[in-house]
Amino acid sequence: GSGTQFQPPKSEGAPMYTKEQLREWQYPEYDPNFDNPEWLKEQFRKEREDPRENANFWLDPSDPAFFNNAARRPYAKALIRSEDHWNTRRNLWLEQFDNVRLLNESRSTTGEALEDCTPETKRLVAPMLKYRVVEVFLMNVEEKARENGVPFDVQIEAPEHREALHDFRRTHDSAGARGMEDLLRAW
């Protein structure tokens, strides 16, 4: 049948990535013909005209097999694999974004909670606040305080938390930033 002619997509404004970039980002490899507008044009022409090339030639789009047949085409499989990979990457980005948002919120509330702590605790923690291991530790103390229904300044004075803070401080004083990074990796 006569259908509309294939028009290659316009790439204006759309990001174009090199094969090396896509490989680096671990996108699935696919047949290079799928990037060739002339090959695609010829392939779509064959599918419009030849039932041997198109399992859907005699089928109505409402037929249950229609979309399954369409998804079995090699270029459709490549699109689905690329989209699945992109969705996996996007979900990872969203998870990372949520973690950053959570840490930013926690940093703010932990900073406020530290204001109510004893001067000794403030002096102990202040030089180490810039390290992620301390930030995560304080976030966990804040979470534990919420779970136990006690104020942060009471929870942080618990012996196990005081000991951990002193350990952090000893590491900070003896090994500096490198020691704090090692603590984070080990934790």
mmCIF file with all atom_site columns, N, CA and C in Angstrom, residues 93-143:
data_model
loop_
_atom_site.group_PDB
_atom_site.id
_atom_site.type_symbol
_atom_site.label_atom_id
_atom_site.label_alt_id
_atom_site.label_comp_id
_atom_site.label_asym_id
_atom_site.label_entity_id
_atom_site.label_seq_id
_atom_site.pdbx_PDB_ins_code
_atom_site.Cartn_x
_atom_site.Cartn_y
_atom_site.Cartn_z
_atom_site.occupancy
_atom_site.B_iso_or_equiv
_atom_site.pdbx_formal_charge
_atom_site.auth_seq_id
_atom_site.auth_comp_id
_atom_site.auth_asym_id
_atom_site.auth_atom_id
_atom_site.pdbx_PDB_model_num
ATOM 1   N N  . TRP A 1 93  ? 20.349 8.358  38.184 1.00 0.00 ? 93  TRP A N  1
ATOM 2   C CA . TRP A 1 93  ? 20.476 9.805  38.395 1.00 0.00 ? 93  TRP A CA 1
ATOM 3   C C  . TRP A 1 93  ? 19.450 10.297 39.404 1.00 0.00 ? 93  TRP A C  1
ATOM 4   N N  . LEU A 1 94  ? 18.217 9.809  39.298 1.00 0.00 ? 94  LEU A N  1
ATOM 5   C CA . LEU A 1 94  ? 17.171 10.224 40.237 1.00 0.00 ? 94  LEU A CA 1
ATOM 6   C C  . LEU A 1 94  ? 17.501 9.781  41.661 1.00 0.00 ? 94  LEU A C  1
ATOM 7   N N  . GLU A 1 95  ? 18.036 8.570  41.781 1.00 0.00 ? 95  GLU A N  1
ATOM 8   C CA . GLU A 1 95  ? 18.440 8.074  43.101 1.00 0.00 ? 95  GLU A CA 1
ATOM 9   C C  . GLU A 1 95  ? 19.566 8.939  43.675 1.00 0.00 ? 95  GLU A C  1
ATOM 10  N N  . GLN A 1 96  ? 20.539 9.280  42.837 1.00 0.00 ? 96  GLN A N  1
ATOM 11  C CA . GLN A 1 96  ? 21.636 10.137 43.289 1.00 0.00 ? 96  GLN A CA 1
ATOM 12  C C  . GLN A 1 96  ? 21.112 11.516 43.674 1.00 0.00 ? 96  GLN A C  1
ATOM 13  N N  . PHE A 1 97  ? 20.184 12.044 42.887 1.00 0.00 ? 97  PHE A N  1
ATOM 14  C CA . PHE A 1 97  ? 19.593 13.346 43.193 1.00 0.00 ? 97  PHE A CA 1
ATOM 15  C C  . PHE A 1 97  ? 18.876 13.306 44.536 1.00 0.00 ? 97  PHE A C  1
ATOM 16  N N  . ASP A 1 98  ? 18.118 12.237 44.789 1.00 0.00 ? 98  ASP A N  1
ATOM 17  C CA . ASP A 1 98  ? 17.431 12.094 46.084 1.00 0.00 ? 98  ASP A CA 1
ATOM 18  C C  . ASP A 1 98  ? 18.434 12.040 47.230 1.00 0.00 ? 98  ASP A C  1
ATOM 19  N N  . ASN A 1 99  ? 19.554 11.324 47.029 1.00 0.00 ? 99  ASN A N  1
ATOM 20  C CA . ASN A 1 99  ? 20.583 11.254 48.074 1.00 0.00 ? 99  ASN A CA 1
ATOM 21  C C  . ASN A 1 99  ? 21.183 12.625 48.349 1.00 0.00 ? 99  ASN A C  1
ATOM 22  N N  . VAL A 1 100 ? 21.462 13.386 47.304 1.00 0.00 ? 100 VAL A N  1
ATOM 23  C CA . VAL A 1 100 ? 22.021 14.733 47.475 1.00 0.00 ? 100 VAL A CA 1
ATOM 24  C C  . VAL A 1 100 ? 21.016 15.629 48.201 1.00 0.00 ? 100 VAL A C  1
ATOM 25  N N  . ARG A 1 101 ? 19.746 15.545 47.783 1.00 0.00 ? 101 ARG A N  1
ATOM 26  C CA . ARG A 1 101 ? 18.703 16.347 48.427 1.00 0.00 ? 101 ARG A CA 1
ATOM 27  C C  . ARG A 1 101 ? 18.581 15.993 49.908 1.00 0.00 ? 101 ARG A C  1
ATOM 28  N N  . LEU A 1 102 ? 18.590 14.682 50.197 1.00 0.00 ? 102 LEU A N  1
ATOM 29  C CA . LEU A 1 102 ? 18.496 14.220 51.586 1.00 0.00 ? 102 LEU A CA 1
ATOM 30  C C  . LEU A 1 102 ? 19.686 14.724 52.399 1.00 0.00 ? 102 LEU A C  1
ATOM 31  N N  . LEU A 1 103 ? 20.891 14.620 51.845 1.00 0.00 ? 103 LEU A N  1
ATOM 32  C CA . LEU A 1 103 ? 22.075 15.098 52.559 1.00 0.00 ? 103 LEU A CA 1
ATOM 33  C C  . LEU A 1 103 ? 22.034 16.608 52.775 1.00 0.00 ? 103 LEU A C  1
ATOM 34  N N  . ASN A 1 104 ? 21.553 17.355 51.787 1.00 0.00 ? 104 ASN A N  1
ATOM 35  C CA . ASN A 1 104 ? 21.447 18.812 51.951 1.00 0.00 ? 104 ASN A CA 1
ATOM 36  C C  . ASN A 1 104 ? 20.465 19.171 53.063 1.00 0.00 ? 104 ASN A C  1
ATOM 37  N N  . GLU A 1 105 ? 19.316 18.485 53.071 1.00 0.00 ? 105 GLU A N  1
ATOM 38  C CA . GLU A 1 105 ? 18.334 18.736 54.138 1.00 0.00 ? 105 GLU A CA 1
ATOM 39  C C  . GLU A 1 105 ? 18.915 18.353 55.493 1.00 0.00 ? 105 GLU A C  1
ATOM 40  N N  . SER A 1 106 ? 19.576 17.212 55.541 1.00 0.00 ? 106 SER A N  1
ATOM 41  C CA . SER A 1 106 ? 20.162 16.732 56.790 1.00 0.00 ? 106 SER A CA 1
ATOM 42  C C  . SER A 1 106 ? 21.246 17.677 57.284 1.00 0.00 ? 106 SER A C  1
ATOM 43  N N  . ARG A 1 107 ? 22.060 18.182 56.364 1.00 0.00 ? 107 ARG A N  1
ATOM 44  C CA . ARG A 1 107 ? 23.136 19.111 56.730 1.00 0.00 ? 107 ARG A CA 1
ATOM 45  C C  . ARG A 1 107 ? 22.545 20.334 57.438 1.00 0.00 ? 107 ARG A C  1
ATOM 46  N N  . SER A 1 108 ? 21.443 20.819 56.907 1.00 0.00 ? 108 SER A N  1
ATOM 47  C CA . SER A 1 108 ? 20.797 21.997 57.494 1.00 0.00 ? 108 SER A CA 1
ATOM 48  C C  . SER A 1 108 ? 20.245 21.683 58.888 1.00 0.00 ? 108 SER A C  1
ATOM 49  N N  . THR A 1 109 ? 19.505 20.583 59.010 1.00 0.00 ? 109 THR A N  1
ATOM 50  C CA . THR A 1 109 ? 18.900 20.264 60.313 1.00 0.00 ? 109 THR A CA 1
ATOM 51  C C  . THR A 1 109 ? 19.956 19.861 61.338 1.00 0.00 ? 109 THR A C  1
ATOM 52  N N  . THR A 1 110 ? 21.012 19.173 60.881 1.00 0.00 ? 110 THR A N  1
ATOM 53  C CA . THR A 1 110 ? 22.084 18.782 61.801 1.00 0.00 ? 110 THR A CA 1
ATOM 54  C C  . THR A 1 110 ? 22.822 20.014 62.309 1.00 0.00 ? 110 THR A C  1
ATOM 55  N N  . GLY A 1 111 ? 23.062 20.973 61.426 1.00 0.00 ? 111 GLY A N  1
ATOM 56  C CA . GLY A 1 111 ? 23.722 22.221 61.840 1.00 0.00 ? 111 GLY A CA 1
ATOM 57  C C  . GLY A 1 111 ? 22.923 22.937 62.911 1.00 0.00 ? 111 GLY A C  1
ATOM 58  N N  . GLU A 1 112 ? 21.602 22.979 62.717 1.00 0.00 ? 112 GLU A N  1
ATOM 59  C CA . GLU A 1 112 ? 20.737 23.612 63.721 1.00 0.00 ? 112 GLU A CA 1
ATOM 60  C C  . GLU A 1 112 ? 20.762 22.821 65.031 1.00 0.00 ? 112 GLU A C  1
ATOM 61  N N  . ALA A 1 113 ? 20.731 21.483 64.922 1.00 0.00 ? 113 ALA A N  1
ATOM 62  C CA . ALA A 1 113 ? 20.723 20.641 66.121 1.00 0.00 ? 113 ALA A CA 1
ATOM 63  C C  . ALA A 1 113 ? 22.034 20.777 66.902 1.00 0.00 ? 113 ALA A C  1
ATOM 64  N N  . LEU A 1 114 ? 23.144 20.960 66.200 1.00 0.00 ? 114 LEU A N  1
ATOM 65  C CA . LEU A 1 114 ? 24.436 21.116 66.879 1.00 0.00 ? 114 LEU A CA 1
ATOM 66  C C  . LEU A 1 114 ? 24.481 22.396 67.715 1.00 0.00 ? 114 LEU A C  1
ATOM 67  N N  . GLU A 1 115 ? 23.683 23.378 67.343 1.00 0.00 ? 115 GLU A N  1
ATOM 68  C CA . GLU A 1 115 ? 23.645 24.636 68.110 1.00 0.00 ? 115 GLU A CA 1
ATOM 69  C C  . GLU A 1 115 ? 23.223 24.391 69.555 1.00 0.00 ? 115 GLU A C  1
ATOM 70  N N  . ASP A 1 116 ? 22.403 23.357 69.785 1.00 0.00 ? 116 ASP A N  1
ATOM 71  C CA . ASP A 1 116 ? 21.904 23.062 71.133 1.00 0.00 ? 116 ASP A CA 1
ATOM 72  C C  . ASP A 1 116 ? 22.847 22.171 71.935 1.00 0.00 ? 116 ASP A C  1
ATOM 73  N N  . CYS A 1 117 ? 23.937 21.734 71.323 1.00 0.00 ? 117 CYS A N  1
ATOM 74  C CA . CYS A 1 117 ? 24.881 20.825 71.998 1.00 0.00 ? 117 CYS A CA 1
ATOM 75  C C  . CYS A 1 117 ? 25.798 21.604 72.948 1.00 0.00 ? 117 CYS A C  1
ATOM 76  N N  . THR A 1 118 ? 26.493 20.844 73.773 1.00 0.00 ? 118 THR A N  1
ATOM 77  C CA . THR A 1 118 ? 27.422 21.448 74.726 1.00 0.00 ? 118 THR A CA 1
ATOM 78  C C  . THR A 1 118 ? 28.599 22.080 73.978 1.00 0.00 ? 118 THR A C  1
ATOM 79  N N  . PRO A 1 119 ? 29.224 23.084 74.561 1.00 0.00 ? 119 PRO A N  1
ATOM 80  C CA . PRO A 1 119 ? 30.396 23.690 73.919 1.00 0.00 ? 119 PRO A CA 1
ATOM 81  C C  . PRO A 1 119 ? 31.495 22.658 73.638 1.00 0.00 ? 119 PRO A C  1
ATOM 82  N N  . GLU A 1 120 ? 31.655 21.693 74.536 1.00 0.00 ? 120 GLU A N  1
ATOM 83  C CA . GLU A 1 120 ? 32.676 20.663 74.333 1.00 0.00 ? 120 GLU A CA 1
ATOM 84  C C  . GLU A 1 120 ? 32.390 19.861 73.047 1.00 0.00 ? 120 GLU A C  1
ATOM 85  N N  . THR A 1 121 ? 31.112 19.484 72.835 1.00 0.00 ? 121 THR A N  1
ATOM 86  C CA . THR A 1 121 ? 30.737 18.734 71.626 1.00 0.00 ? 121 THR A CA 1
ATOM 87  C C  . THR A 1 121 ? 30.952 19.590 70.391 1.00 0.00 ? 121 THR A C  1
ATOM 88  N N  . LYS A 1 122 ? 30.580 20.862 70.479 1.00 0.00 ? 122 LYS A N  1
ATOM 89  C CA . LYS A 1 122 ? 30.777 21.758 69.329 1.00 0.00 ? 122 LYS A CA 1
ATOM 90  C C  . LYS A 1 122 ? 32.255 21.860 68.967 1.00 0.00 ? 122 LYS A C  1
ATOM 91  N N  . ARG A 1 123 ? 33.111 21.994 69.972 1.00 0.00 ? 123 ARG A N  1
ATOM 92  C CA . ARG A 1 123 ? 34.563 22.090 69.720 1.00 0.00 ? 123 ARG A CA 1
ATOM 93  C C  . ARG A 1 123 ? 35.101 20.788 69.127 1.00 0.00 ? 123 ARG A C  1
ATOM 94  N N  . LEU A 1 124 ? 34.556 19.673 69.576 1.00 0.00 ? 124 LEU A N  1
ATOM 95  C CA . LEU A 1 124 ? 34.985 18.370 69.084 1.00 0.00 ? 124 LEU A CA 1
ATOM 96  C C  . LEU A 1 124 ? 34.603 18.190 67.613 1.00 0.00 ? 124 LEU A C  1
ATOM 97  N N  . VAL A 1 125 ? 33.392 18.594 67.259 1.00 0.00 ? 125 VAL A N  1
ATOM 98  C CA . VAL A 1 125 ? 32.849 18.328 65.923 1.00 0.00 ? 125 VAL A CA 1
ATOM 99  C C  . VAL A 1 125 ? 33.234 19.403 64.900 1.00 0.00 ? 125 VAL A C  1
ATOM 100 N N  . ALA A 1 126 ? 33.332 20.644 65.303 1.00 0.00 ? 126 ALA A N  1
ATOM 101 C CA . ALA A 1 126 ? 33.497 21.770 64.366 1.00 0.00 ? 126 ALA A CA 1
ATOM 102 C C  . ALA A 1 126 ? 34.588 21.574 63.313 1.00 0.00 ? 126 ALA A C  1
ATOM 103 N N  . PRO A 1 127 ? 35.804 21.173 63.661 1.00 0.00 ? 127 PRO A N  1
ATOM 104 C CA . PRO A 1 127 ? 36.834 21.045 62.621 1.00 0.00 ? 127 PRO A CA 1
ATOM 105 C C  . PRO A 1 127 ? 36.586 19.892 61.641 1.00 0.00 ? 127 PRO A C  1
ATOM 106 N N  . MET A 1 128 ? 35.654 19.008 61.990 1.00 0.00 ? 128 MET A N  1
ATOM 107 C CA . MET A 1 128 ? 35.444 17.811 61.161 1.00 0.00 ? 128 MET A CA 1
ATOM 108 C C  . MET A 1 128 ? 34.159 17.881 60.335 1.00 0.00 ? 128 MET A C  1
ATOM 109 N N  . LEU A 1 129 ? 33.373 18.932 60.499 1.00 0.00 ? 129 LEU A N  1
ATOM 110 C CA . LEU A 1 129 ? 32.079 19.004 59.812 1.00 0.00 ? 129 LEU A CA 1
ATOM 111 C C  . LEU A 1 129 ? 32.199 18.940 58.296 1.00 0.00 ? 129 LEU A C  1
ATOM 112 N N  . LYS A 1 130 ? 33.338 19.324 57.762 1.00 0.00 ? 130 LYS A N  1
ATOM 113 C CA . LYS A 1 130 ? 33.491 19.341 56.309 1.00 0.00 ? 130 LYS A CA 1
ATOM 114 C C  . LYS A 1 130 ? 33.688 17.951 55.712 1.00 0.00 ? 130 LYS A C  1
ATOM 115 N N  . TYR A 1 131 ? 33.860 16.933 56.542 1.00 0.00 ? 131 TYR A N  1
ATOM 116 C CA . TYR A 1 131 ? 34.112 15.584 56.044 1.00 0.00 ? 131 TYR A CA 1
ATOM 117 C C  . TYR A 1 131 ? 32.818 14.785 55.963 1.00 0.00 ? 131 TYR A C  1
ATOM 118 N N  . ARG A 1 132 ? 32.696 14.099 54.875 1.00 0.00 ? 132 ARG A N  1
ATOM 119 C CA . ARG A 1 132 ? 31.469 13.342 54.589 1.00 0.00 ? 132 ARG A CA 1
ATOM 120 C C  . ARG A 1 132 ? 31.195 12.274 55.651 1.00 0.00 ? 132 ARG A C  1
ATOM 121 N N  . VAL A 1 133 ? 32.223 11.598 56.148 1.00 0.00 ? 133 VAL A N  1
ATOM 122 C CA . VAL A 1 133 ? 32.025 10.537 57.132 1.00 0.00 ? 133 VAL A CA 1
ATOM 123 C C  . VAL A 1 133 ? 31.369 11.108 58.396 1.00 0.00 ? 133 VAL A C  1
ATOM 124 N N  . VAL A 1 134 ? 31.769 12.308 58.788 1.00 0.00 ? 134 VAL A N  1
ATOM 125 C CA . VAL A 1 134 ? 31.186 12.945 59.978 1.00 0.00 ? 134 VAL A CA 1
ATOM 126 C C  . VAL A 1 134 ? 29.756 13.387 59.673 1.00 0.00 ? 134 VAL A C  1
ATOM 127 N N  . GLU A 1 135 ? 29.561 13.915 58.484 1.00 0.00 ? 135 GLU A N  1
ATOM 128 C CA . GLU A 1 135 ? 28.224 14.348 58.061 1.00 0.00 ? 135 GLU A CA 1
ATOM 129 C C  . GLU A 1 135 ? 27.248 13.172 58.093 1.00 0.00 ? 135 GLU A C  1
ATOM 130 N N  . VAL A 1 136 ? 27.652 12.042 57.531 1.00 0.00 ? 136 VAL A N  1
ATOM 131 C CA . VAL A 1 136 ? 26.788 10.857 57.515 1.00 0.00 ? 136 VAL A CA 1
ATOM 132 C C  . VAL A 1 136 ? 26.579 10.330 58.933 1.00 0.00 ? 136 VAL A C  1
ATOM 133 N N  . PHE A 1 137 ? 27.637 10.346 59.743 1.00 0.00 ? 137 PHE A N  1
ATOM 134 C CA . PHE A 1 137 ? 27.523 9.892  61.129 1.00 0.00 ? 137 PHE A CA 1
ATOM 135 C C  . PHE A 1 137 ? 26.495 10.755 61.884 1.00 0.00 ? 137 PHE A C  1
ATOM 136 N N  . LEU A 1 138 ? 26.612 12.075 61.744 1.00 0.00 ? 138 LEU A N  1
ATOM 137 C CA . LEU A 1 138 ? 25.670 12.970 62.437 1.00 0.00 ? 138 LEU A CA 1
ATOM 138 C C  . LEU A 1 138 ? 24.243 12.786 61.925 1.00 0.00 ? 138 LEU A C  1
ATOM 139 N N  . MET A 1 139 ? 24.109 12.509 60.631 1.00 0.00 ? 139 MET A N  1
ATOM 140 C CA . MET A 1 139 ? 22.783 12.239 60.076 1.00 0.00 ? 139 MET A CA 1
ATOM 141 C C  . MET A 1 139 ? 22.199 10.976 60.714 1.00 0.00 ? 139 MET A C  1
ATOM 142 N N  . ASN A 1 140 ? 23.047 9.967  60.910 1.00 0.00 ? 140 ASN A N  1
ATOM 143 C CA . ASN A 1 140 ? 22.574 8.737  61.558 1.00 0.00 ? 140 ASN A CA 1
ATOM 144 C C  . ASN A 1 140 ? 22.210 8.979  63.021 1.00 0.00 ? 140 ASN A C  1
ATOM 145 N N  . VAL A 1 141 ? 22.994 9.803  63.711 1.00 0.00 ? 141 VAL A N  1
ATOM 146 C CA . VAL A 1 141 ? 22.671 10.138 65.107 1.00 0.00 ? 141 VAL A CA 1
ATOM 147 C C  . VAL A 1 141 ? 21.331 10.869 65.160 1.00 0.00 ? 141 VAL A C  1
ATOM 148 N N  . GLU A 1 142 ? 21.127 11.781 64.216 1.00 0.00 ? 142 GLU A N  1
ATOM 149 C CA . GLU A 1 142 ? 19.864 12.523 64.170 1.00 0.00 ? 142 GLU A CA 1
ATOM 150 C C  . GLU A 1 142 ? 18.684 11.575 63.916 1.00 0.00 ? 142 GLU A C  1
ATOM 151 N N  . GLU A 1 143 ? 18.876 10.618 63.028 1.00 0.00 ? 143 GLU A N  1
ATOM 152 C CA . GLU A 1 143 ? 17.828 9.627  62.744 1.00 0.00 ? 143 GLU A CA 1
ATOM 153 C C  . GLU A 1 143 ? 17.539 8.780  63.976 1.00 0.00 ? 143 GLU A C  1
#
